[in-house]
Short mmCIF file of C-alpha atoms in Angstrom, two decimals:
data_model
loop_
_atom_site.label_atom_id
_atom_site.label_comp_id
_atom_site.label_asym_id
_atom_site.label_seq_id
_atom_site.Cartn_x
_atom_site.Cartn_y
_atom_site.Cartn_z
CA ASP A 229 -18.91 -8.72 -3.64
CA PHE A 230 -19.67 -6.10 -0.30
CA GLU A 231 -22.64 -3.23 -3.55
CA GLN A 232 -23.66 -6.93 -4.34
CA GLY A 233 -24.67 -8.14 -1.36
CA SER A 234 -25.72 -5.57 1.41
CA GLY A 235 -27.34 -3.59 -1.44
CA HIS A 236 -25.12 -0.24 -0.38
CA LYS A 237 -22.99 1.80 -2.77
CA LEU A 238 -20.00 3.47 -2.74
CA LEU A 239 -17.59 6.32 -4.11
CA LEU A 240 -14.39 5.37 -3.51
CA SER A 241 -11.61 7.84 -3.27
CA PHE A 242 -7.52 6.83 -3.98
CA GLY A 243 -4.34 8.36 -2.44
CA SER A 244 -1.67 8.54 -0.24
CA THR A 245 -2.39 8.09 2.82
CA GLY A 246 -1.05 10.59 3.81
CA LYS A 247 -2.20 13.18 1.55
CA LEU A 248 -6.19 11.28 2.79
CA ALA A 249 -5.43 12.08 6.97
CA ALA A 250 -4.24 15.70 5.77
CA GLN A 251 -7.79 16.11 4.06
CA ILE A 252 -10.20 14.33 6.58
CA ARG A 253 -7.70 17.14 9.33
CA ASN A 254 -9.29 19.30 7.37
CA GLY A 255 -12.92 18.58 6.41
CA ALA A 256 -13.00 15.41 3.94
CA PRO A 257 -16.08 13.98 3.77
CA PHE A 258 -15.11 10.77 4.21
CA ASP A 259 -17.14 7.85 5.67
CA VAL A 260 -14.56 4.98 6.77
CA LEU A 261 -10.69 4.71 5.53
CA LEU A 262 -8.34 2.15 4.26
CA ALA A 263 -4.89 3.65 5.52
CA ALA A 264 -1.63 1.68 4.06
CA ASP A 265 -0.09 2.07 7.19
CA SER A 266 -1.31 1.71 11.18
CA ALA A 267 -0.06 4.65 13.07
CA SER A 268 -1.63 6.85 10.60
CA VAL A 269 -4.69 6.09 12.12
CA GLN A 270 -3.55 5.57 15.27
CA GLN A 271 -2.31 8.87 14.94
CA LEU A 272 -6.36 10.42 13.34
CA ALA A 273 -7.18 7.85 17.33
CA GLN A 274 -5.42 9.82 19.43
CA GLU A 275 -6.35 13.09 17.40
CA GLN A 276 -10.34 11.21 17.43
CA ARG A 277 -11.09 11.97 14.20
CA VAL A 278 -13.11 7.98 14.14
CA VAL A 279 -15.08 6.78 16.34
CA ALA A 280 -13.07 4.66 19.31
CA GLY A 281 -12.93 1.63 18.95
CA THR A 282 -13.21 1.50 15.01
CA PRO A 283 -9.27 1.00 14.75
CA PHE A 284 -8.83 -2.42 13.21
CA SER A 285 -5.36 -4.48 10.57
CA TYR A 286 -7.43 -5.69 7.64
CA ALA A 287 -4.41 -6.67 5.46
CA SER A 288 -0.71 -7.02 6.30
CA GLY A 289 1.28 -5.79 3.40
CA ARG A 290 4.11 -7.19 0.71
CA LEU A 291 6.67 -5.10 -1.26
CA MET A 292 7.80 -5.94 -3.70
CA LEU A 293 10.81 -4.62 -6.72
CA TRP A 294 9.09 -4.67 -9.86
CA SER A 295 9.53 -4.23 -13.67
CA ALA A 296 6.97 -4.27 -16.79
CA GLN A 297 9.76 -6.22 -17.93
CA GLY A 298 10.20 -9.87 -17.85
CA THR A 299 13.27 -10.72 -16.55
CA LEU A 300 15.11 -7.42 -15.44
CA VAL A 301 14.19 -8.32 -11.48
CA ASP A 302 16.80 -11.94 -10.51
CA ALA A 303 14.57 -13.70 -7.56
CA LYS A 304 17.36 -11.77 -4.73
CA GLY A 305 16.94 -8.38 -5.99
CA ASP A 306 20.66 -8.76 -7.41
CA ILE A 307 19.57 -5.64 -9.82
CA LEU A 308 20.20 -3.42 -6.91
CA LYS A 309 23.68 -3.72 -6.31
CA GLN A 310 24.24 -3.89 -9.89
CA GLN A 311 22.88 -0.64 -10.66
CA ARG A 312 21.52 -1.27 -14.75
CA PHE A 313 18.27 1.14 -15.26
CA ALA A 314 18.18 4.56 -14.92
CA HIS A 315 15.54 5.24 -13.06
CA LEU A 316 14.03 3.25 -8.97
CA ALA A 317 10.58 4.57 -8.57
CA VAL A 318 10.23 4.76 -4.85
CA ALA A 319 6.69 6.53 -3.88
CA ALA A 320 7.20 9.71 -1.33
CA PRO A 321 8.18 7.91 1.53
CA GLN A 322 6.94 11.45 3.59
CA LEU A 323 3.85 10.37 2.22
CA ALA A 324 3.01 6.72 2.07
CA PRO A 325 4.07 3.94 3.97
CA TYR A 326 4.89 1.08 0.82
CA GLY A 327 7.19 4.40 0.42
CA ALA A 328 8.61 4.59 3.88
CA ALA A 329 9.54 0.61 3.58
CA ALA A 330 10.95 1.38 0.33
CA MET A 331 13.36 3.83 1.67
CA GLN A 332 14.11 1.46 4.78
CA THR A 333 15.08 -0.78 2.74
CA LEU A 334 17.57 0.81 0.46
CA THR A 335 19.15 1.75 4.01
CA ARG A 336 19.46 -1.62 5.62
CA LEU A 337 20.53 -2.90 2.07
CA GLY A 338 23.87 -0.73 1.66
CA LEU A 339 22.43 1.16 -1.22
CA ALA A 340 20.66 4.63 -0.43
CA GLU A 341 23.39 6.75 -0.68
CA ALA A 342 24.64 4.72 -4.15
CA LEU A 343 20.52 5.05 -5.39
CA ALA A 344 19.71 8.51 -4.68
CA PRO A 345 20.68 9.86 -8.31
CA LYS A 346 18.79 7.27 -9.75
CA LEU A 347 15.36 7.35 -7.83
CA VAL A 348 11.99 8.56 -9.22
CA GLN A 349 9.70 9.57 -6.76
CA GLY A 350 5.79 8.81 -6.40
CA GLU A 351 3.25 10.79 -4.83
CA SER A 352 1.85 7.49 -4.03
CA ILE A 353 2.05 3.64 -4.62
CA ALA A 354 -0.59 4.39 -7.69
CA GLN A 355 1.92 6.86 -9.57
CA THR A 356 4.22 4.91 -8.74
CA TYR A 357 3.18 1.91 -10.05
CA SER A 358 2.91 4.31 -12.85
CA PHE A 359 5.47 5.32 -13.76
CA VAL A 360 6.81 0.61 -13.41
CA ALA A 361 4.42 -0.03 -15.77
CA SER A 362 4.46 3.11 -17.91
CA GLY A 363 8.67 2.20 -18.46
CA ASN A 364 9.66 5.73 -17.82
CA ALA A 365 11.25 4.02 -15.19
CA GLU A 366 12.52 -0.13 -15.65
CA LEU A 367 11.90 -0.64 -11.70
CA GLY A 368 10.31 0.47 -8.65
CA PHE A 369 9.18 -0.43 -4.98
CA VAL A 370 5.13 -1.33 -5.37
CA ALA A 371 2.73 -2.76 -4.09
CA ARG A 372 2.67 -6.15 -4.09
CA SER A 373 -1.25 -6.38 -4.52
CA GLN A 374 -0.62 -3.92 -8.06
CA VAL A 375 0.93 -6.80 -9.40
CA TRP A 376 -0.68 -10.22 -7.89
CA GLU A 377 -3.02 -11.61 -8.41
CA ASN A 378 -3.68 -15.54 -7.15
CA GLY A 379 -0.71 -16.31 -6.56
CA ALA A 380 1.26 -15.38 -9.03
CA LEU A 381 2.27 -11.82 -10.72
CA THR A 382 0.68 -10.57 -13.61
CA LYS A 383 3.43 -9.27 -15.81
CA GLY A 384 7.57 -8.51 -15.44
CA SER A 385 9.75 -10.29 -13.01
CA GLY A 386 9.78 -9.05 -9.72
CA TRP A 387 11.86 -9.26 -5.99
CA LEU A 388 9.05 -10.10 -3.26
CA VAL A 389 11.69 -7.79 -0.24
CA PRO A 390 11.76 -10.45 2.24
CA ALA A 391 9.91 -8.43 5.68
CA THR A 392 11.93 -8.42 8.49
CA LEU A 393 14.12 -5.55 6.19
CA HIS A 394 11.76 -2.89 6.51
CA ASP A 395 8.59 -2.28 9.26
CA PRO A 396 5.76 -4.21 9.36
CA LEU A 397 2.90 -3.12 6.87
CA ARG A 398 0.58 -3.42 8.83
CA GLN A 399 -2.65 -1.84 6.84
CA GLN A 400 -5.49 -0.12 9.61
CA ALA A 401 -9.34 0.49 8.39
CA ALA A 402 -11.43 3.12 10.54
CA LEU A 403 -15.21 5.27 10.86
CA LEU A 404 -14.53 8.21 10.95
CA ASN A 405 -16.40 10.59 13.37
CA ARG A 406 -19.27 11.97 10.58
CA ALA A 407 -19.80 8.28 9.80
CA ALA A 408 -20.22 7.71 13.40
CA SER A 409 -24.59 6.25 12.94
CA ASN A 410 -24.13 5.79 8.69
CA PRO A 411 -25.35 1.90 8.74
CA GLY A 412 -23.47 1.38 5.56
CA ALA A 413 -20.86 2.95 6.93
CA ARG A 414 -20.31 0.38 8.95
CA ALA A 415 -21.51 -2.39 7.18
CA LEU A 416 -18.18 -2.46 5.07
CA LEU A 417 -15.86 -2.62 7.93
CA GLN A 418 -18.02 -5.42 8.99
CA PHE A 419 -17.81 -6.88 5.61
CA LEU A 420 -14.15 -6.64 6.01
CA LYS A 421 -13.76 -8.79 9.04
CA SER A 422 -15.41 -11.12 6.85
CA GLU A 423 -14.33 -15.04 5.71
CA SER A 424 -15.28 -13.54 2.04
CA ALA A 425 -13.01 -10.45 2.13
CA LYS A 426 -10.23 -11.76 3.41
CA ALA A 427 -10.15 -15.15 0.70
CA VAL A 428 -10.16 -12.04 -2.10
CA ILE A 429 -7.73 -9.62 0.00
CA ARG A 430 -5.23 -12.13 0.50
CA SER A 431 -6.12 -13.46 -3.51
CA PHE A 432 -4.84 -10.76 -4.24
CA GLY A 433 -0.92 -10.74 -2.52
CA TYR A 434 -2.36 -9.16 0.57
CA GLU A 435 -1.78 -11.33 4.04
CA THR A 436 -4.66 -11.54 6.90
CA ASP A 437 -5.30 -12.02 10.69
#
């Protein structure tokens, strides 16, 4: 939508927020960062690697326990207590905010220690999703946006994890220093604040301000 409306072209690079932040510190040629948390952006801001005043929350994510199997995950997530599975996929908590949220959830449910032998760790939330979608893990903690469209699961079965079980997944964007005078980068950030962009973001299971 942004490319069609603005004439600018985007070159996208995907990865865990932690790895992208590390690449920025090492001089990666990125103009805009869309992080899966706020802490990473705020840390980069403290290091003066982003243009002052540009960070903002573009979406709030939700964590979902999901399986590609249609009836495996119940509506209350009780399968975690029943442990009727061999592998539970989570994103690396030290790299991926959704992975940190998954481990907080297991800890607050009192299940982190019991389920530790069953955990399969993905480097990013995208890799974690692929583990579950391929069936290599029967279920896993993914971003709702990966399995959600227009108000419903695209396939499989899932439990929307209550937001009270983990820290908020407020996802922030920021303009990086090298793009301070890049009109396309600034236009993208402005577009993400528009009502049309927010409608698209919400359609994929995120929440917006």
